[in-house]
mmCIF file of C-alpha atoms and ligand atoms in Angstrom:
data_model
loop_
_atom_site.group_PDB
_atom_site.id
_atom_site.type_symbol
_atom_site.label_atom_id
_atom_site.label_comp_id
_atom_site.label_asym_id
_atom_site.label_seq_id
_atom_site.Cartn_x
_atom_site.Cartn_y
_atom_site.Cartn_z
ATOM 1 C CA MET V 1 149.135 63.464 84.572
ATOM 2 C CA GLY V 2 146.427 62.801 87.196
ATOM 3 C CA PRO V 3 146.724 62.677 90.984
ATOM 4 C CA GLY V 4 146.874 58.862 90.813
ATOM 5 C CA ASP V 5 150.050 59.116 88.684
ATOM 6 C CA LEU V 6 151.588 61.556 91.155
ATOM 7 C CA GLU V 7 150.938 59.118 93.976
ATOM 8 C CA GLN V 8 152.537 56.285 92.010
ATOM 9 C CA ILE V 9 155.738 58.234 91.493
ATOM 10 C CA LEU V 10 156.069 58.650 95.270
ATOM 11 C CA GLN V 11 155.200 55.015 95.944
ATOM 12 C CA GLY V 12 157.565 53.794 93.247
ATOM 13 C CA LEU V 13 160.643 55.569 94.660
ATOM 14 C CA PRO V 14 163.549 53.328 95.557
ATOM 15 C CA TYR V 15 163.234 53.246 99.358
ATOM 16 C CA ASP V 16 166.205 52.192 101.389
ATOM 17 C CA ASP V 17 165.304 49.090 103.303
ATOM 18 C CA VAL V 18 166.838 49.263 106.760
ATOM 19 C CA PRO V 19 165.808 46.880 109.544
ATOM 20 C CA GLU V 20 164.741 49.794 111.776
ATOM 21 C CA LEU V 21 162.052 50.823 109.281
ATOM 22 C CA LEU V 22 159.074 48.803 110.542
ATOM 23 C CA THR V 23 156.577 50.099 108.016
ATOM 24 C CA SER V 24 156.182 52.900 105.462
ATOM 25 C CA VAL V 25 154.544 53.949 102.197
ATOM 26 C CA ARG V 26 156.104 50.785 100.768
ATOM 27 C CA ASP V 27 153.549 48.776 102.762
ATOM 28 C CA GLY V 28 150.621 51.025 101.888
ATOM 29 C CA GLU V 29 150.921 53.146 105.050
ATOM 30 C CA ASP V 30 150.583 56.951 105.178
ATOM 31 C CA ALA V 31 153.015 57.122 108.094
ATOM 32 C CA GLY V 32 156.537 55.791 108.509
ATOM 33 C CA VAL V 33 157.468 53.882 111.678
ATOM 34 C CA TYR V 34 161.143 53.707 112.642
ATOM 35 C CA LEU V 35 162.394 51.592 115.533
ATOM 36 C CA LEU V 36 164.498 53.395 118.159
ATOM 37 C CA SER V 37 164.707 50.709 120.839
ATOM 38 C CA GLU V 38 162.955 47.477 121.737
ATOM 39 C CA ARG V 39 159.812 49.153 123.056
ATOM 40 C CA LEU V 40 159.905 52.463 121.224
ATOM 41 C CA ALA V 41 159.416 53.550 117.619
ATOM 42 C CA ILE V 42 158.803 56.984 116.120
ATOM 43 C CA VAL V 43 155.864 57.575 113.776
ATOM 44 C CA GLN V 44 156.125 60.358 111.167
ATOM 45 C CA THR V 45 153.566 61.816 108.808
ATOM 46 C CA VAL V 46 152.814 65.009 106.870
ATOM 47 C CA ASP V 47 149.781 66.517 105.159
ATOM 48 C CA PHE V 48 148.704 69.939 103.847
ATOM 49 C CA PHE V 49 146.052 71.302 101.458
ATOM 50 C CA PRO V 50 144.133 74.436 100.401
ATOM 51 C CA PRO V 51 141.206 75.720 102.508
ATOM 52 C CA ILE V 52 138.037 73.636 102.327
ATOM 53 C CA VAL V 53 135.914 75.880 104.586
ATOM 54 C CA ASP V 54 135.660 79.690 104.795
ATOM 55 C CA ASP V 55 136.340 80.226 108.498
ATOM 56 C CA PRO V 56 140.154 80.384 108.946
ATOM 57 C CA ALA V 57 140.337 78.986 112.502
ATOM 58 C CA THR V 58 138.066 76.100 111.475
ATOM 59 C CA PHE V 59 140.321 75.387 108.495
ATOM 60 C CA GLY V 60 143.291 75.340 110.910
ATOM 61 C CA ARG V 61 141.528 72.867 113.203
ATOM 62 C CA ILE V 62 140.594 70.588 110.300
ATOM 63 C CA ALA V 63 144.095 70.653 108.790
ATOM 64 C CA ALA V 64 145.674 69.812 112.155
ATOM 65 C CA ALA V 65 143.195 67.039 112.996
ATOM 66 C CA ASN V 66 143.806 65.602 109.526
ATOM 67 C CA ALA V 67 147.602 65.694 109.911
ATOM 68 C CA LEU V 68 147.475 64.107 113.373
ATOM 69 C CA SER V 69 145.216 61.326 112.138
ATOM 70 C CA ASP V 70 147.880 59.108 110.566
ATOM 71 C CA ILE V 71 149.668 58.924 113.937
ATOM 72 C CA TYR V 72 146.433 57.678 115.548
ATOM 73 C CA ALA V 73 145.803 55.244 112.690
ATOM 74 C CA MET V 74 149.101 53.545 113.626
ATOM 75 C CA GLY V 75 148.110 53.316 117.291
ATOM 76 C CA GLY V 76 150.657 56.046 118.107
ATOM 77 C CA ARG V 77 150.719 59.085 120.370
ATOM 78 C CA PRO V 78 151.583 62.462 118.774
ATOM 79 C CA LEU V 79 154.419 64.394 120.433
ATOM 80 C CA THR V 80 155.514 67.247 118.153
ATOM 81 C CA ALA V 81 154.177 69.086 115.123
ATOM 82 C CA MET V 82 155.558 71.613 112.628
ATOM 83 C CA ASN V 83 153.381 74.068 110.716
ATOM 84 C CA LEU V 84 153.548 74.137 106.905
ATOM 85 C CA VAL V 85 152.256 77.347 105.343
ATOM 86 C CA ALA V 86 151.927 78.545 101.737
ATOM 87 C CA TRP V 87 150.730 82.164 101.703
ATOM 88 C CA PRO V 88 149.903 84.612 98.905
ATOM 89 C CA CYS V 89 151.928 87.802 99.021
ATOM 90 C CA GLY V 90 149.870 90.716 100.351
ATOM 91 C CA LEU V 91 147.047 88.645 101.868
ATOM 92 C CA ASP V 92 145.876 89.748 105.355
ATOM 93 C CA LEU V 93 148.188 88.108 107.901
ATOM 94 C CA GLY V 94 145.401 88.277 110.482
ATOM 95 C CA VAL V 95 143.775 85.436 108.532
ATOM 96 C CA LEU V 96 146.965 83.373 108.822
ATOM 97 C CA GLU V 97 147.061 84.012 112.574
ATOM 98 C CA GLU V 98 143.543 82.607 112.822
ATOM 99 C CA ILE V 99 144.482 79.487 110.834
ATOM 100 C CA LEU V 100 147.528 78.923 113.067
ATOM 101 C CA ARG V 101 145.435 79.479 116.191
ATOM 102 C CA GLY V 102 142.988 76.775 115.068
ATOM 103 C CA GLY V 103 145.855 74.382 114.320
ATOM 104 C CA ARG V 104 147.529 75.034 117.662
ATOM 105 C CA GLU V 105 144.277 74.408 119.507
ATOM 106 C CA LYS V 106 144.043 70.897 118.051
ATOM 107 C CA VAL V 107 147.710 70.094 118.661
ATOM 108 C CA ARG V 108 147.264 71.059 122.323
ATOM 109 C CA GLU V 109 144.100 68.995 122.562
ATOM 110 C CA ALA V 110 146.156 66.071 121.241
ATOM 111 C CA GLY V 111 148.691 66.602 124.050
ATOM 112 C CA ALA V 112 151.418 67.488 121.556
ATOM 113 C CA VAL V 113 153.449 70.671 121.006
ATOM 114 C CA ILE V 114 154.277 72.780 117.979
ATOM 115 C CA VAL V 115 158.045 73.036 117.632
ATOM 116 C CA GLY V 116 158.421 75.090 114.472
ATOM 117 C CA GLY V 117 157.451 75.161 110.853
ATOM 118 C CA HIS V 118 158.140 76.518 107.404
ATOM 119 C CA SER V 119 156.404 79.058 105.163
ATOM 120 C CA ILE V 120 156.664 80.003 101.488
ATOM 121 C CA GLU V 121 154.938 82.517 99.246
ATOM 122 C CA ASP V 122 152.490 80.883 96.870
ATOM 123 C CA ASP V 123 149.498 81.797 94.693
ATOM 124 C CA GLU V 124 147.090 79.800 96.827
ATOM 125 C CA ILE V 125 146.761 79.380 100.604
ATOM 126 C CA LYS V 126 147.820 75.955 101.842
ATOM 127 C CA TYR V 127 148.201 74.795 105.422
ATOM 128 C CA GLY V 128 149.026 71.597 107.210
ATOM 129 C CA MET V 129 151.571 69.958 109.462
ATOM 130 C CA SER V 130 154.241 67.360 109.766
ATOM 131 C CA VAL V 131 153.683 65.361 112.938
ATOM 132 C CA THR V 132 155.972 63.052 114.892
ATOM 133 C CA GLY V 133 154.710 60.579 117.453
ATOM 134 C CA VAL V 134 155.727 57.440 119.275
ATOM 135 C CA VAL V 135 154.346 53.932 119.373
ATOM 136 C CA ASP V 136 155.165 50.715 121.166
ATOM 137 C CA PRO V 137 156.093 48.495 118.182
ATOM 138 C CA GLU V 138 154.211 45.586 119.754
ATOM 139 C CA ARG V 139 151.023 47.639 119.865
ATOM 140 C CA MET V 140 151.332 49.255 116.447
ATOM 141 C CA THR V 141 148.108 48.973 114.389
ATOM 142 C CA ALA V 142 149.402 48.296 110.880
ATOM 143 C CA ILE V 143 147.249 48.377 107.759
ATOM 144 C CA SER V 144 148.177 44.800 106.857
ATOM 145 C CA GLY V 145 146.725 42.480 109.535
ATOM 146 C CA ALA V 146 143.074 42.010 108.432
ATOM 147 C CA ARG V 147 141.846 38.387 108.588
ATOM 148 C CA PRO V 148 138.870 36.733 106.863
ATOM 149 C CA GLY V 149 135.849 36.958 109.178
ATOM 150 C CA ASP V 150 136.905 40.288 110.728
ATOM 151 C CA MET V 151 134.245 42.986 110.878
ATOM 152 C CA LEU V 152 134.957 46.411 109.370
ATOM 153 C CA VAL V 153 134.369 49.340 111.676
ATOM 154 C CA LEU V 154 134.188 52.938 110.387
ATOM 155 C CA THR V 155 134.225 55.690 113.022
ATOM 156 C CA LYS V 156 132.993 58.762 111.053
ATOM 157 C CA PRO V 157 130.382 59.221 108.300
ATOM 158 C CA LEU V 158 131.378 59.948 104.672
ATOM 159 C CA GLY V 159 130.685 62.935 102.427
ATOM 160 C CA THR V 160 133.190 65.702 103.244
ATOM 161 C CA GLY V 161 134.500 65.897 99.655
ATOM 162 C CA ILE V 162 131.001 66.314 98.197
ATOM 163 C CA LEU V 163 129.989 68.843 100.877
ATOM 164 C CA ALA V 164 133.189 70.895 100.497
ATOM 165 C CA THR V 165 132.589 71.005 96.730
ATOM 166 C CA ALA V 166 129.013 72.198 97.343
ATOM 167 C CA LEU V 167 130.289 74.839 99.781
ATOM 168 C CA LYS V 168 132.683 76.167 97.152
ATOM 169 C CA ALA V 169 129.840 76.296 94.630
ATOM 170 C CA GLY V 170 127.688 78.219 97.124
ATOM 171 C CA LEU V 171 124.999 75.510 97.277
ATOM 172 C CA VAL V 172 125.380 75.029 101.039
ATOM 173 C CA GLY V 173 126.646 77.330 103.754
ATOM 174 C CA GLU V 174 128.877 76.281 106.643
ATOM 175 C CA ALA V 175 125.783 76.302 108.869
ATOM 176 C CA ASP V 176 124.225 73.586 106.662
ATOM 177 C CA MET V 177 127.175 71.276 107.158
ATOM 178 C CA ASN V 178 127.825 71.535 110.885
ATOM 179 C CA GLU V 179 127.856 67.794 111.342
ATOM 180 C CA ALA V 180 130.579 67.349 108.739
ATOM 181 C CA ILE V 181 132.613 70.321 109.994
ATOM 182 C CA ASP V 182 132.496 69.128 113.604
ATOM 183 C CA SER V 183 133.518 65.682 112.421
ATOM 184 C CA MET V 184 136.493 67.003 110.410
ATOM 185 C CA CYS V 185 137.624 69.020 113.452
ATOM 186 C CA ALA V 186 137.350 65.994 115.748
ATOM 187 C CA LEU V 187 140.603 64.205 116.591
ATOM 188 C CA ASN V 188 140.732 60.482 115.884
ATOM 189 C CA GLY V 189 142.618 60.024 119.189
ATOM 190 C CA PRO V 190 139.700 58.971 121.422
ATOM 191 C CA ALA V 191 138.507 56.506 118.762
ATOM 192 C CA ALA V 192 142.046 55.115 118.460
ATOM 193 C CA ASP V 193 142.113 54.596 122.261
ATOM 194 C CA ALA V 194 138.902 52.575 122.060
ATOM 195 C CA LEU V 195 140.291 50.504 119.184
ATOM 196 C CA SER V 196 143.529 49.799 121.014
ATOM 197 C CA ARG V 197 141.708 48.680 124.184
ATOM 198 C CA VAL V 198 139.805 46.095 122.135
ATOM 199 C CA GLY V 199 142.792 45.231 119.930
ATOM 200 C CA VAL V 200 142.260 45.382 116.164
ATOM 201 C CA SER V 201 143.726 43.301 113.336
ATOM 202 C CA ALA V 202 144.343 46.268 111.035
ATOM 203 C CA CYS V 203 143.696 50.001 110.965
ATOM 204 C CA THR V 204 143.973 52.967 108.617
ATOM 205 C CA ASP V 205 142.227 56.320 108.213
ATOM 206 C CA VAL V 206 139.946 57.406 105.379
ATOM 207 C CA THR V 207 141.310 60.391 103.446
ATOM 208 C CA GLY V 208 141.978 61.282 99.801
ATOM 209 C CA PHE V 209 141.256 57.895 98.215
ATOM 210 C CA GLY V 210 137.862 57.584 99.841
ATOM 211 C CA LEU V 211 136.502 54.627 101.787
ATOM 212 C CA VAL V 212 136.895 52.143 98.925
ATOM 213 C CA GLY V 213 140.422 53.301 98.076
ATOM 214 C CA HIS V 214 141.721 52.998 101.630
ATOM 215 C CA LEU V 215 139.898 49.715 102.121
ATOM 216 C CA TYR V 216 141.523 48.445 98.949
ATOM 217 C CA SER V 217 144.958 49.333 100.396
ATOM 218 C CA MET V 218 144.061 47.447 103.584
ATOM 219 C CA VAL V 219 142.921 44.230 101.909
ATOM 220 C CA ARG V 220 145.767 44.264 99.403
ATOM 221 C CA ALA V 221 148.288 44.696 102.223
ATOM 222 C CA GLY V 222 146.671 41.798 104.104
ATOM 223 C CA ALA V 223 146.208 39.555 101.031
ATOM 224 C CA VAL V 224 142.487 39.321 101.776
ATOM 225 C CA ALA V 225 139.293 40.826 100.314
ATOM 226 C CA THR V 226 136.208 42.569 101.643
ATOM 227 C CA ASP V 227 132.480 43.142 101.282
ATOM 228 C CA ILE V 228 131.037 46.598 101.957
ATOM 229 C CA TRP V 229 127.351 46.780 102.916
ATOM 230 C CA ALA V 230 126.218 50.053 101.324
ATOM 231 C CA SER V 231 123.095 50.454 103.473
ATOM 232 C CA GLU V 232 125.208 50.304 106.662
ATOM 233 C CA VAL V 233 127.678 53.070 105.721
ATOM 234 C CA PRO V 234 126.925 56.335 107.584
ATOM 235 C CA LEU V 235 126.742 59.481 105.410
ATOM 236 C CA PHE V 236 126.658 63.132 106.472
ATOM 237 C CA GLU V 237 123.364 65.015 106.135
ATOM 238 C CA ARG V 238 122.905 66.680 102.719
ATOM 239 C CA THR V 239 125.585 64.518 101.049
ATOM 240 C CA ILE V 240 123.233 62.757 98.652
ATOM 241 C CA ASP V 241 121.260 65.982 97.924
ATOM 242 C CA MET V 242 124.506 67.655 96.922
ATOM 243 C CA ALA V 243 125.767 64.648 94.941
ATOM 244 C CA ALA V 244 122.459 64.782 93.024
ATOM 245 C CA LEU V 245 123.268 68.399 92.093
ATOM 246 C CA GLY V 246 126.538 67.272 90.532
ATOM 247 C CA MET V 247 128.810 68.139 93.463
ATOM 248 C CA VAL V 248 130.804 64.894 93.335
ATOM 249 C CA PRO V 249 134.519 65.841 93.157
ATOM 250 C CA GLU V 250 137.104 63.932 91.153
ATOM 251 C CA LEU V 251 137.074 60.385 92.551
ATOM 252 C CA ARG V 252 140.806 59.711 92.649
ATOM 253 C CA PHE V 253 140.619 56.016 93.373
ATOM 254 C CA LYS V 254 138.515 55.408 90.242
ATOM 255 C CA GLU V 255 141.541 56.536 88.189
ATOM 256 C CA SER V 256 143.905 54.109 89.904
ATOM 257 C CA GLU V 257 144.729 50.540 88.962
ATOM 258 C CA GLY V 258 143.101 49.286 92.173
ATOM 259 C CA PHE V 259 139.692 50.158 90.721
ATOM 260 C CA GLY V 260 140.055 47.132 88.436
ATOM 261 C CA SER V 261 139.488 44.785 91.372
ATOM 262 C CA VAL V 262 136.356 46.497 92.718
ATOM 263 C CA GLU V 263 132.980 44.937 91.946
ATOM 264 C CA VAL V 264 129.729 46.852 92.445
ATOM 265 C CA ALA V 265 127.003 44.252 93.089
ATOM 266 C CA ALA V 266 124.405 46.579 94.601
ATOM 267 C CA PRO V 267 121.460 46.873 92.175
ATOM 268 C CA ARG V 268 119.149 48.402 94.811
ATOM 269 C CA THR V 269 121.605 51.081 95.941
ATOM 270 C CA ASP V 270 121.380 54.647 94.598
ATOM 271 C CA PRO V 271 124.451 55.140 92.324
ATOM 272 C CA LEU V 272 125.072 58.423 94.185
ATOM 273 C CA VAL V 273 125.536 56.406 97.385
ATOM 274 C CA VAL V 274 128.034 54.205 95.537
ATOM 275 C CA ASP V 275 129.884 57.361 94.399
ATOM 276 C CA THR V 276 129.997 58.552 98.011
ATOM 277 C CA LEU V 277 131.894 55.381 98.947
ATOM 278 C CA PHE V 278 134.701 56.749 96.724
ATOM 279 C CA ASP V 279 134.391 60.381 97.874
ATOM 280 C CA PRO V 280 137.795 61.774 98.973
ATOM 281 C CA GLN V 281 137.590 62.590 102.682
ATOM 282 C CA THR V 282 139.399 65.247 104.669
ATOM 283 C CA SER V 283 140.067 64.296 108.287
ATOM 284 C CA GLY V 284 137.952 61.168 107.803
ATOM 285 C CA GLY V 285 137.391 58.446 110.369
ATOM 286 C CA LEU V 286 139.422 55.417 111.322
ATOM 287 C CA LEU V 287 138.711 52.216 109.451
ATOM 288 C CA ALA V 288 139.529 49.066 111.406
ATOM 289 C CA ALA V 289 139.249 45.312 110.969
ATOM 290 C CA VAL V 290 138.080 43.793 114.244
ATOM 291 C CA ALA V 291 137.584 40.187 115.396
ATOM 292 C CA PRO V 292 133.854 39.411 115.016
ATOM 293 C CA GLY V 293 133.391 38.790 118.752
ATOM 294 C CA ASP V 294 134.691 42.277 119.595
ATOM 295 C CA ALA V 295 132.760 44.369 117.080
ATOM 296 C CA GLU V 296 129.510 44.885 118.963
ATOM 297 C CA ALA V 297 131.091 46.028 122.236
ATOM 298 C CA LEU V 298 133.443 48.320 120.334
ATOM 299 C CA ILE V 299 130.580 49.966 118.415
ATOM 300 C CA GLY V 300 128.707 50.446 121.704
ATOM 301 C CA GLU V 301 131.712 52.154 123.273
ATOM 302 C CA LEU V 302 132.375 54.353 120.236
ATOM 303 C CA ARG V 303 128.749 55.448 119.891
ATOM 304 C CA ALA V 304 128.392 56.237 123.579
ATOM 305 C CA GLY V 305 131.629 58.230 123.427
ATOM 306 C CA PRO V 306 133.576 59.987 120.687
ATOM 307 C CA CYS V 307 131.888 58.597 117.547
ATOM 308 C CA PRO V 308 128.074 58.677 117.721
ATOM 309 C CA ARG V 309 127.727 57.393 114.153
ATOM 310 C CA ALA V 310 130.375 54.644 114.182
ATOM 311 C CA ALA V 311 129.152 51.541 112.352
ATOM 312 C CA VAL V 312 130.033 48.047 111.213
ATOM 313 C CA ILE V 313 130.047 48.530 107.441
ATOM 314 C CA GLY V 314 131.262 45.215 106.073
ATOM 315 C CA LYS V 315 133.351 42.155 106.522
ATOM 316 C CA ILE V 316 136.775 40.828 105.528
ATOM 317 C CA THR V 317 136.594 37.813 103.194
ATOM 318 C CA ASP V 318 139.152 35.621 101.474
ATOM 319 C CA GLY V 319 138.441 36.377 97.813
ATOM 320 C CA LEU V 320 141.460 37.302 95.729
ATOM 321 C CA GLU V 321 140.475 38.425 92.238
ATOM 322 C CA VAL V 322 137.829 40.834 93.507
ATOM 323 C CA ARG V 323 139.353 42.729 96.407
ATOM 324 C CA VAL V 324 136.392 44.966 97.246
ATOM 325 C CA ARG V 325 132.783 43.966 96.597
ATOM 326 C CA ILE V 326 130.035 46.523 97.207
ATOM 327 C CA LEU V 327 126.720 44.910 98.223
ATOM 328 C CA ASP V 328 123.325 46.480 98.932
ATOM 329 C CA ARG V 329 122.970 45.314 102.499
ATOM 330 C CA ARG V 330 124.400 43.295 105.349
ATOM 331 C CA ARG V 331 125.138 39.707 104.474
ATOM 332 C CA ASP V 332 126.950 37.716 107.169
HETATM 333 CO CO1 CO U 401 148.110 61.362 105.189
HETATM 334 CO CO1 CO U 402 146.109 58.001 106.358
#
């Protein structure tokens, strides 16, 4: 059984359909949105994973930023968080304190509070959070609204899966991947604010299924298709060097049924760059579909502010058989 099969079991569960449930995993979302009153819905999400960097406080920051991200992807505001800890018996608890300190720092930066948590003994360290936020249902940024002609905006570069694999193998040190570490620690909140000021058709965040996998979920949910312009996609420094040394992790989306509707039509693009488009990201950027007239101003605002390497990386189209087409370069 692969990770794709695991995911399908969760997605295939019989979910109770109540009118208050505005959106959920059923619609391809990573967060559930439940209506409380006319102008108020709660947004809930959870995520946790083993360490991907050596420094414990940095791991805590990354895990928290990653868990908060699905609230931002929905256009929501995080309010409360609960720590989730798996800890090997006998391991130095000072390390755990550092992880929790890093996590708390990010939750405070987000303007939210930690209200509790749960811990178990386990063979391997794991840390993350469940997060609850609120959103005005009228301003919710669902994954499903992309329209043909929309531009695709990505707020952070790709390559954290490849770089984390290289770090584990000892081929890079944390000092060699500062850009990626800073990016994983960065909250998607300021970027989400910029997106909501402009108003976007659809939004999600890029995590375990990589750019192509999450884009596939977006276009399937919206019954549209998309072109990705490989030369426009920002990558972290050293990503391609490390991919060339064989540091590409398991590309989960390539094992899923969605891969059948992806076409690679990029003969001039390095196949390692194509692989990076599938690289599973931790605390990746927001991916939004934006009306073409709004894209340039939005990119300007993002680059001048929280996301110096934000880019327009493709375009929503109306194809149906091929959902995601990867091209060499921009083609409007
Ligand atoms: Co998630
Ligand atoms: Co997500």
